[in-house]
């Protein structure tokens, strides 16, 4: 056992390294991912160790990156694309929803599409629009894509390896404001602690279920600790998989607590929290003690960095959501 304290960013790097060591068909492609190691240094050192044929610096053309990866996947490779920032993925949106998502069904199951598209997402780093967006609902809405989001170093290490091993295309969201968060875990463990598409109850509670994914999970845990000091017991769920949606874990928790607060950085209109609210209402109508509460970003374009603290769900807004759920 080798228990180490590792950042989320370097956990993804080690996960990529293990996947590349295990399978020579794993290749990385993206802008500045080679000698530079990517803008967030996630691929740092990998081109030096695995060569320019497996860590490919691409032109500044996201549609070209994804289109090239489609060709590689059709030829038996397992490409991993890096999109520098969330808002830069839109030039590749047509490739992803029109080609990547549909090839398996279009080929009547005979064509596999084992590729991963890594997207740093969310705000909180002092950057403006196109560098701080939350486009996850677009991809979760598109049938044929798997969509996941990691929130902590251990999950990041394992989830990227599991995503690369998946025969379906996976959109892999990385919470960029958590890249430097550290946590201890066994870096030599032989297997993942949970499946790629499983939710995780990260804190048990009895009064309210608090649900989210990616960057807000840490904030939810801080809110749960603050609420406990006032006598409220909160169960915290890290959703992890946005599509497929691990709704059974959520339903089990809501049937215990009777209250659900969904948290996301994305705007509330037609986001993940809206879908979860609908499914929980359908399945837990007679168990709910209060309406499902959504705590989300405002329905506006991402604001200038000086105003992002007002846009992003913080501890106070989450606790206000909990209070509103308990008020019924």
mmCIF file of C-alpha atoms in Angstrom:
data_model
loop_
_atom_site.group_PDB
_atom_site.id
_atom_site.type_symbol
_atom_site.label_atom_id
_atom_site.label_comp_id
_atom_site.label_asym_id
_atom_site.label_seq_id
_atom_site.Cartn_x
_atom_site.Cartn_y
_atom_site.Cartn_z
ATOM 1 C CA UNK A 1 0.000 0.000 0.000
ATOM 2 C CA UNK A 2 1.294 3.464 -0.912
ATOM 3 C CA UNK A 3 -0.934 6.105 0.683
ATOM 4 C CA UNK A 4 -0.040 9.524 -0.723
ATOM 5 C CA UNK A 5 -1.490 13.013 -0.568
ATOM 6 C CA UNK A 6 -2.085 14.008 -4.193
ATOM 7 C CA UNK A 7 -3.838 16.887 -5.950
ATOM 8 C CA UNK A 8 -6.866 16.252 -8.144
ATOM 9 C CA UNK A 9 -4.935 17.438 -11.196
ATOM 10 C CA UNK A 10 -2.002 15.108 -10.626
ATOM 11 C CA UNK A 11 -4.411 12.262 -9.875
ATOM 12 C CA UNK A 12 -5.737 12.610 -13.426
ATOM 13 C CA UNK A 13 -2.145 12.638 -14.696
ATOM 14 C CA UNK A 14 -1.362 9.401 -12.861
ATOM 15 C CA UNK A 15 -4.589 7.844 -14.123
ATOM 16 C CA UNK A 16 -3.680 8.741 -17.720
ATOM 17 C CA UNK A 17 -0.187 7.348 -17.196
ATOM 18 C CA UNK A 18 -1.491 4.019 -15.883
ATOM 19 C CA UNK A 19 -3.937 3.719 -18.783
ATOM 20 C CA UNK A 20 -1.152 4.409 -21.305
ATOM 21 C CA UNK A 21 1.173 1.900 -19.668
ATOM 22 C CA UNK A 22 -1.537 -0.745 -19.731
ATOM 23 C CA UNK A 23 -2.736 -0.255 -23.314
ATOM 24 C CA UNK A 24 -0.534 0.967 -26.212
ATOM 25 C CA UNK A 25 -3.686 1.929 -28.101
ATOM 26 C CA UNK A 26 -4.385 4.792 -25.653
ATOM 27 C CA UNK A 27 -3.370 8.095 -27.280
ATOM 28 C CA UNK A 28 -3.805 11.690 -26.117
ATOM 29 C CA UNK A 29 -4.601 14.607 -28.433
ATOM 30 C CA UNK A 30 -5.122 18.309 -27.732
ATOM 31 C CA UNK A 31 -3.724 21.827 -27.913
ATOM 32 C CA UNK A 32 -0.405 22.321 -26.101
ATOM 33 C CA UNK A 33 -0.651 18.994 -24.270
ATOM 34 C CA UNK A 34 2.812 17.798 -25.310
ATOM 35 C CA UNK A 35 5.873 19.825 -24.349
ATOM 36 C CA UNK A 36 3.800 22.299 -22.299
ATOM 37 C CA UNK A 37 1.744 19.595 -20.594
ATOM 38 C CA UNK A 38 -1.543 21.446 -21.143
ATOM 39 C CA UNK A 39 -2.685 24.767 -19.689
ATOM 40 C CA UNK A 40 -3.380 23.045 -16.352
ATOM 41 C CA UNK A 41 -0.318 20.727 -16.708
ATOM 42 C CA UNK A 42 -2.487 17.607 -16.574
ATOM 43 C CA UNK A 43 -0.439 15.872 -19.298
ATOM 44 C CA UNK A 44 2.905 17.134 -18.013
ATOM 45 C CA UNK A 45 5.737 14.678 -18.704
ATOM 46 C CA UNK A 46 3.615 12.228 -20.691
ATOM 47 C CA UNK A 47 4.944 13.187 -24.146
ATOM 48 C CA UNK A 48 8.512 12.848 -22.853
ATOM 49 C CA UNK A 49 7.773 9.322 -21.588
ATOM 50 C CA UNK A 50 5.410 8.042 -24.295
ATOM 51 C CA UNK A 51 6.520 9.992 -27.382
ATOM 52 C CA UNK A 52 4.960 12.399 -29.855
ATOM 53 C CA UNK A 53 2.961 9.633 -31.555
ATOM 54 C CA UNK A 54 0.940 8.989 -28.383
ATOM 55 C CA UNK A 55 0.775 12.507 -26.920
ATOM 56 C CA UNK A 56 -0.151 14.605 -29.922
ATOM 57 C CA UNK A 57 -0.035 18.399 -30.019
ATOM 58 C CA UNK A 58 -2.892 19.452 -32.270
ATOM 59 C CA UNK A 59 -3.688 22.702 -34.084
ATOM 60 C CA UNK A 60 -6.028 25.175 -32.380
ATOM 61 C CA UNK A 61 -9.142 23.464 -33.774
ATOM 62 C CA UNK A 62 -11.472 21.616 -31.399
ATOM 63 C CA UNK A 63 -13.610 20.174 -34.182
ATOM 64 C CA UNK A 64 -10.440 18.797 -35.750
ATOM 65 C CA UNK A 65 -9.333 17.266 -32.430
ATOM 66 C CA UNK A 66 -12.595 15.407 -31.952
ATOM 67 C CA UNK A 67 -12.914 14.493 -35.628
ATOM 68 C CA UNK A 68 -9.402 13.041 -35.622
ATOM 69 C CA UNK A 69 -10.233 11.085 -32.470
ATOM 70 C CA UNK A 70 -13.303 9.601 -34.162
ATOM 71 C CA UNK A 71 -11.091 8.265 -36.933
ATOM 72 C CA UNK A 72 -8.638 6.860 -34.390
ATOM 73 C CA UNK A 73 -11.429 5.143 -32.438
ATOM 74 C CA UNK A 74 -12.781 3.577 -35.621
ATOM 75 C CA UNK A 75 -9.284 2.171 -36.243
ATOM 76 C CA UNK A 76 -9.075 0.519 -32.824
ATOM 77 C CA UNK A 77 -7.368 3.223 -30.759
ATOM 78 C CA UNK A 78 -8.663 4.690 -27.497
ATOM 79 C CA UNK A 79 -8.113 8.444 -27.972
ATOM 80 C CA UNK A 80 -8.376 10.908 -25.091
ATOM 81 C CA UNK A 81 -9.091 14.480 -26.250
ATOM 82 C CA UNK A 82 -8.290 17.499 -24.104
ATOM 83 C CA UNK A 83 -10.481 20.595 -24.506
ATOM 84 C CA UNK A 84 -8.598 23.475 -22.851
ATOM 85 C CA UNK A 85 -11.648 25.180 -21.336
ATOM 86 C CA UNK A 86 -15.363 24.350 -21.144
ATOM 87 C CA UNK A 87 -16.438 27.179 -23.447
ATOM 88 C CA UNK A 88 -14.011 26.077 -26.169
ATOM 89 C CA UNK A 89 -15.876 22.803 -26.739
ATOM 90 C CA UNK A 90 -18.642 24.427 -28.800
ATOM 91 C CA UNK A 91 -16.751 24.371 -32.135
ATOM 92 C CA UNK A 92 -16.595 20.583 -31.625
ATOM 93 C CA UNK A 93 -20.242 20.315 -30.552
ATOM 94 C CA UNK A 94 -21.395 19.233 -34.014
ATOM 95 C CA UNK A 95 -18.769 16.467 -34.138
ATOM 96 C CA UNK A 96 -19.753 15.241 -30.674
ATOM 97 C CA UNK A 97 -23.554 15.222 -30.925
ATOM 98 C CA UNK A 98 -23.851 14.441 -34.639
ATOM 99 C CA UNK A 99 -21.091 11.852 -35.022
ATOM 100 C CA UNK A 100 -19.560 10.633 -31.735
ATOM 101 C CA UNK A 101 -22.900 10.087 -30.014
ATOM 102 C CA UNK A 102 -24.602 8.360 -32.924
ATOM 103 C CA UNK A 103 -22.052 6.030 -34.512
ATOM 104 C CA UNK A 104 -22.776 3.103 -32.184
ATOM 105 C CA UNK A 105 -26.519 3.191 -32.925
ATOM 106 C CA UNK A 106 -25.954 4.081 -36.577
ATOM 107 C CA UNK A 107 -23.771 0.977 -36.914
ATOM 108 C CA UNK A 108 -26.469 -1.200 -35.282
ATOM 109 C CA UNK A 109 -24.073 -1.927 -32.422
ATOM 110 C CA UNK A 110 -21.245 -3.167 -34.639
ATOM 111 C CA UNK A 111 -19.259 0.088 -34.340
ATOM 112 C CA UNK A 112 -17.751 0.982 -30.978
ATOM 113 C CA UNK A 113 -16.611 4.498 -30.114
ATOM 114 C CA UNK A 114 -14.126 4.149 -27.212
ATOM 115 C CA UNK A 115 -13.028 7.754 -26.805
ATOM 116 C CA UNK A 116 -12.877 10.236 -23.918
ATOM 117 C CA UNK A 117 -13.327 13.989 -24.178
ATOM 118 C CA UNK A 118 -11.823 15.714 -21.123
ATOM 119 C CA UNK A 119 -13.328 19.128 -20.325
ATOM 120 C CA UNK A 120 -12.221 21.374 -17.407
ATOM 121 C CA UNK A 121 -15.492 22.992 -16.301
ATOM 122 C CA UNK A 122 -17.028 25.455 -13.879
ATOM 123 C CA UNK A 123 -15.941 28.787 -12.435
ATOM 124 C CA UNK A 124 -14.132 30.058 -9.394
ATOM 125 C CA UNK A 125 -10.718 30.754 -10.925
ATOM 126 C CA UNK A 126 -11.170 34.412 -11.783
ATOM 127 C CA UNK A 127 -11.755 33.949 -15.506
ATOM 128 C CA UNK A 128 -14.562 35.296 -17.695
ATOM 129 C CA UNK A 129 -17.059 33.553 -19.975
ATOM 130 C CA UNK A 130 -15.764 30.715 -22.197
ATOM 131 C CA UNK A 131 -13.351 29.806 -19.346
ATOM 132 C CA UNK A 132 -15.896 29.228 -16.561
ATOM 133 C CA UNK A 133 -18.949 27.586 -18.063
ATOM 134 C CA UNK A 134 -20.973 24.524 -17.104
ATOM 135 C CA UNK A 135 -22.127 22.868 -20.339
ATOM 136 C CA UNK A 136 -22.801 19.413 -18.859
ATOM 137 C CA UNK A 137 -26.558 19.389 -19.519
ATOM 138 C CA UNK A 138 -25.994 19.658 -23.299
ATOM 139 C CA UNK A 139 -24.061 16.405 -23.288
ATOM 140 C CA UNK A 140 -26.119 14.558 -20.670
ATOM 141 C CA UNK A 141 -29.162 15.348 -22.832
ATOM 142 C CA UNK A 142 -27.577 13.693 -25.889
ATOM 143 C CA UNK A 143 -28.311 9.973 -26.125
ATOM 144 C CA UNK A 144 -25.252 7.916 -26.991
ATOM 145 C CA UNK A 145 -22.862 9.827 -24.736
ATOM 146 C CA UNK A 146 -21.768 8.906 -21.229
ATOM 147 C CA UNK A 147 -21.238 11.994 -19.082
ATOM 148 C CA UNK A 148 -19.387 11.995 -15.743
ATOM 149 C CA UNK A 149 -17.814 14.538 -13.370
ATOM 150 C CA UNK A 150 -15.160 13.881 -10.733
ATOM 151 C CA UNK A 151 -14.934 15.882 -7.503
ATOM 152 C CA UNK A 152 -11.920 14.567 -5.548
ATOM 153 C CA UNK A 153 -8.426 13.179 -6.215
ATOM 154 C CA UNK A 154 -9.173 9.481 -5.636
ATOM 155 C CA UNK A 155 -12.196 9.476 -7.926
ATOM 156 C CA UNK A 156 -10.295 11.489 -10.535
ATOM 157 C CA UNK A 157 -7.498 8.896 -10.579
ATOM 158 C CA UNK A 158 -9.871 5.972 -11.073
ATOM 159 C CA UNK A 159 -12.639 7.549 -13.112
ATOM 160 C CA UNK A 160 -10.315 8.639 -15.932
ATOM 161 C CA UNK A 161 -8.993 5.069 -16.209
ATOM 162 C CA UNK A 162 -12.512 3.625 -16.169
ATOM 163 C CA UNK A 163 -13.624 6.155 -18.782
ATOM 164 C CA UNK A 164 -10.753 5.158 -21.090
ATOM 165 C CA UNK A 165 -11.669 1.475 -20.712
ATOM 166 C CA UNK A 166 -15.314 2.182 -21.612
ATOM 167 C CA UNK A 167 -16.356 1.174 -25.145
ATOM 168 C CA UNK A 168 -18.811 4.094 -25.307
ATOM 169 C CA UNK A 169 -17.796 7.756 -25.724
ATOM 170 C CA UNK A 170 -17.372 9.470 -22.358
ATOM 171 C CA UNK A 171 -17.532 13.219 -21.695
ATOM 172 C CA UNK A 172 -15.242 13.627 -18.672
ATOM 173 C CA UNK A 173 -15.769 16.847 -16.709
ATOM 174 C CA UNK A 174 -12.955 18.042 -14.427
ATOM 175 C CA UNK A 175 -13.668 20.757 -11.792
ATOM 176 C CA UNK A 176 -10.891 23.199 -12.590
ATOM 177 C CA UNK A 177 -11.139 25.144 -9.321
ATOM 178 C CA UNK A 178 -10.469 21.851 -7.498
ATOM 179 C CA UNK A 179 -7.343 20.888 -9.509
ATOM 180 C CA UNK A 180 -5.082 21.852 -6.580
ATOM 181 C CA UNK A 181 -7.171 20.276 -3.815
ATOM 182 C CA UNK A 182 -5.263 17.457 -2.105
ATOM 183 C CA UNK A 183 -6.421 14.199 -0.541
ATOM 184 C CA UNK A 184 -4.829 10.969 0.627
ATOM 185 C CA UNK A 185 -5.553 7.663 -1.060
ATOM 186 C CA UNK A 186 -3.785 4.425 -1.921
ATOM 187 C CA UNK A 187 -2.123 5.161 -5.257
ATOM 188 C CA UNK A 188 -1.171 1.475 -5.647
ATOM 189 C CA UNK A 189 -4.655 0.064 -5.011
ATOM 190 C CA UNK A 190 -5.518 -2.645 -7.505
ATOM 191 C CA UNK A 191 -9.126 -1.698 -8.163
ATOM 192 C CA UNK A 192 -11.443 1.299 -8.079
ATOM 193 C CA UNK A 193 -13.523 1.886 -4.931
ATOM 194 C CA UNK A 194 -16.722 2.283 -6.975
ATOM 195 C CA UNK A 195 -18.052 1.984 -10.514
ATOM 196 C CA UNK A 196 -17.749 4.816 -13.028
ATOM 197 C CA UNK A 197 -21.521 5.287 -13.206
ATOM 198 C CA UNK A 198 -22.292 4.960 -9.483
ATOM 199 C CA UNK A 199 -23.248 7.818 -7.159
ATOM 200 C CA UNK A 200 -21.462 8.049 -3.815
ATOM 201 C CA UNK A 201 -22.977 8.899 -0.438
ATOM 202 C CA UNK A 202 -20.035 10.870 0.958
ATOM 203 C CA UNK A 203 -21.738 11.815 4.227
ATOM 204 C CA UNK A 204 -24.652 10.099 5.961
ATOM 205 C CA UNK A 205 -27.552 12.102 7.409
ATOM 206 C CA UNK A 206 -31.240 11.915 8.284
ATOM 207 C CA UNK A 207 -32.915 15.343 7.847
ATOM 208 C CA UNK A 208 -32.100 16.544 4.306
ATOM 209 C CA UNK A 209 -30.414 15.048 1.224
ATOM 210 C CA UNK A 210 -27.933 17.413 -0.439
ATOM 211 C CA UNK A 211 -26.960 16.392 -3.969
ATOM 212 C CA UNK A 212 -24.429 17.758 -6.451
ATOM 213 C CA UNK A 213 -21.388 16.921 -8.548
ATOM 214 C CA UNK A 214 -17.968 18.257 -9.482
ATOM 215 C CA UNK A 215 -16.837 21.522 -7.840
ATOM 216 C CA UNK A 216 -19.867 21.957 -5.540
ATOM 217 C CA UNK A 217 -19.319 18.686 -3.625
ATOM 218 C CA UNK A 218 -16.669 20.264 -1.404
ATOM 219 C CA UNK A 219 -18.955 23.237 -0.712
ATOM 220 C CA UNK A 220 -21.838 20.891 0.124
ATOM 221 C CA UNK A 221 -19.686 19.065 2.673
ATOM 222 C CA UNK A 222 -18.768 22.411 4.257
ATOM 223 C CA UNK A 223 -22.469 23.289 4.402
ATOM 224 C CA UNK A 224 -23.315 19.927 5.990
ATOM 225 C CA UNK A 225 -20.670 20.476 8.667
ATOM 226 C CA UNK A 226 -22.034 23.968 9.374
ATOM 227 C CA UNK A 227 -25.608 22.657 9.570
ATOM 228 C CA UNK A 228 -24.580 19.896 11.968
ATOM 229 C CA UNK A 229 -23.373 22.530 14.429
ATOM 230 C CA UNK A 230 -26.966 23.830 14.436
ATOM 231 C CA UNK A 231 -28.493 20.380 14.906
ATOM 232 C CA UNK A 232 -29.403 19.528 11.289
ATOM 233 C CA UNK A 233 -28.248 16.177 9.907
ATOM 234 C CA UNK A 234 -27.517 16.338 6.167
ATOM 235 C CA UNK A 235 -26.814 13.439 3.835
ATOM 236 C CA UNK A 236 -24.464 14.450 0.989
ATOM 237 C CA UNK A 237 -24.462 12.631 -2.355
ATOM 238 C CA UNK A 238 -21.775 13.076 -4.998
ATOM 239 C CA UNK A 239 -23.706 12.208 -8.158
ATOM 240 C CA UNK A 240 -20.522 11.479 -10.208
ATOM 241 C CA UNK A 241 -22.437 10.146 -13.230
ATOM 242 C CA UNK A 242 -24.761 12.575 -15.031
ATOM 243 C CA UNK A 243 -25.648 10.109 -17.794
ATOM 244 C CA UNK A 244 -26.557 7.407 -17.027
ATOM 245 C CA UNK A 245 -28.182 8.938 -13.977
ATOM 246 C CA UNK A 246 -27.700 6.791 -10.823
ATOM 247 C CA UNK A 247 -31.169 7.749 -9.592
ATOM 248 C CA UNK A 248 -31.611 4.663 -7.347
ATOM 249 C CA UNK A 249 -29.081 6.030 -4.834
ATOM 250 C CA UNK A 250 -30.891 9.381 -4.786
ATOM 251 C CA UNK A 251 -34.319 7.793 -4.364
ATOM 252 C CA UNK A 252 -33.109 5.629 -1.474
ATOM 253 C CA UNK A 253 -31.721 8.686 0.306
ATOM 254 C CA UNK A 254 -34.823 10.846 -0.278
ATOM 255 C CA UNK A 255 -37.099 8.098 1.036
ATOM 256 C CA UNK A 256 -35.049 8.271 4.239
ATOM 257 C CA UNK A 257 -34.792 12.056 4.661
ATOM 258 C CA UNK A 258 -37.960 13.277 2.900
ATOM 259 C CA UNK A 259 -36.166 16.376 1.576
ATOM 260 C CA UNK A 260 -33.846 17.013 -1.372
ATOM 261 C CA UNK A 261 -31.725 20.044 -2.257
ATOM 262 C CA UNK A 262 -29.932 19.848 -5.647
ATOM 263 C CA UNK A 263 -26.844 22.016 -6.156
ATOM 264 C CA UNK A 264 -25.135 22.896 -9.444
ATOM 265 C CA UNK A 265 -23.015 25.750 -10.805
ATOM 266 C CA UNK A 266 -24.906 25.697 -14.097
ATOM 267 C CA UNK A 267 -27.947 27.913 -14.555
ATOM 268 C CA UNK A 268 -31.068 26.381 -13.036
ATOM 269 C CA UNK A 269 -33.199 26.452 -16.205
ATOM 270 C CA UNK A 270 -33.338 22.947 -17.733
ATOM 271 C CA UNK A 271 -30.179 21.831 -15.912
ATOM 272 C CA UNK A 272 -29.281 18.529 -14.241
ATOM 273 C CA UNK A 273 -31.092 19.591 -11.072
ATOM 274 C CA UNK A 274 -34.314 20.044 -13.036
ATOM 275 C CA UNK A 275 -34.169 16.483 -14.411
ATOM 276 C CA UNK A 276 -33.355 15.057 -10.988
ATOM 277 C CA UNK A 277 -36.210 17.044 -9.445
ATOM 278 C CA UNK A 278 -38.639 15.569 -11.969
ATOM 279 C CA UNK A 279 -37.474 11.981 -11.485
ATOM 280 C CA UNK A 280 -37.471 12.224 -7.692
ATOM 281 C CA UNK A 281 -40.939 13.770 -7.712
ATOM 282 C CA UNK A 282 -42.199 10.926 -9.907
ATOM 283 C CA UNK A 283 -40.677 8.196 -7.727
ATOM 284 C CA UNK A 284 -40.857 9.733 -4.222
ATOM 285 C CA UNK A 285 -44.014 11.868 -4.327
ATOM 286 C CA UNK A 286 -45.501 10.305 -1.176
ATOM 287 C CA UNK A 287 -42.126 10.341 0.653
ATOM 288 C CA UNK A 288 -41.372 14.028 0.126
ATOM 289 C CA UNK A 289 -41.959 16.405 3.032
ATOM 290 C CA UNK A 290 -41.105 19.445 0.877
ATOM 291 C CA UNK A 291 -40.675 20.350 -2.812
ATOM 292 C CA UNK A 292 -37.267 19.583 -4.294
ATOM 293 C CA UNK A 293 -35.160 22.750 -3.959
ATOM 294 C CA UNK A 294 -32.638 23.825 -6.628
ATOM 295 C CA UNK A 295 -29.582 25.928 -5.732
ATOM 296 C CA UNK A 296 -27.860 26.948 -8.965
ATOM 297 C CA UNK A 297 -26.158 29.630 -10.998
ATOM 298 C CA UNK A 298 -28.275 32.518 -12.271
ATOM 299 C CA UNK A 299 -29.949 32.328 -15.692
ATOM 300 C CA UNK A 300 -27.478 34.758 -17.231
ATOM 301 C CA UNK A 301 -24.233 34.405 -19.232
ATOM 302 C CA UNK A 302 -21.277 33.775 -16.934
ATOM 303 C CA UNK A 303 -20.407 37.169 -15.407
ATOM 304 C CA UNK A 304 -17.100 39.073 -15.235
ATOM 305 C CA UNK A 305 -14.731 37.505 -12.709
ATOM 306 C CA UNK A 306 -15.300 40.253 -10.106
ATOM 307 C CA UNK A 307 -18.951 39.172 -9.923
ATOM 308 C CA UNK A 308 -18.587 35.386 -10.054
ATOM 309 C CA UNK A 309 -18.881 34.996 -6.270
ATOM 310 C CA UNK A 310 -22.432 36.332 -6.610
ATOM 311 C CA UNK A 311 -23.158 33.864 -9.425
ATOM 312 C CA UNK A 312 -21.776 30.630 -7.952
ATOM 313 C CA UNK A 313 -23.663 28.678 -5.273
ATOM 314 C CA UNK A 314 -21.759 29.199 -2.021
ATOM 315 C CA UNK A 315 -22.135 27.889 1.521
ATOM 316 C CA UNK A 316 -24.731 30.507 2.502
ATOM 317 C CA UNK A 317 -26.936 29.881 -0.538
ATOM 318 C CA UNK A 318 -26.795 26.122 0.018
ATOM 319 C CA UNK A 319 -27.736 26.531 3.686
ATOM 320 C CA UNK A 320 -30.576 28.835 2.631
ATOM 321 C CA UNK A 321 -31.814 26.034 0.345
ATOM 322 C CA UNK A 322 -31.670 23.606 3.278
ATOM 323 C CA UNK A 323 -33.624 26.050 5.451
ATOM 324 C CA UNK A 324 -36.283 26.440 2.757
ATOM 325 C CA UNK A 325 -36.649 22.651 2.526
ATOM 326 C CA UNK A 326 -36.951 22.358 6.313
ATOM 327 C CA UNK A 327 -39.514 25.183 6.498
ATOM 328 C CA UNK A 328 -42.285 22.995 5.073
#
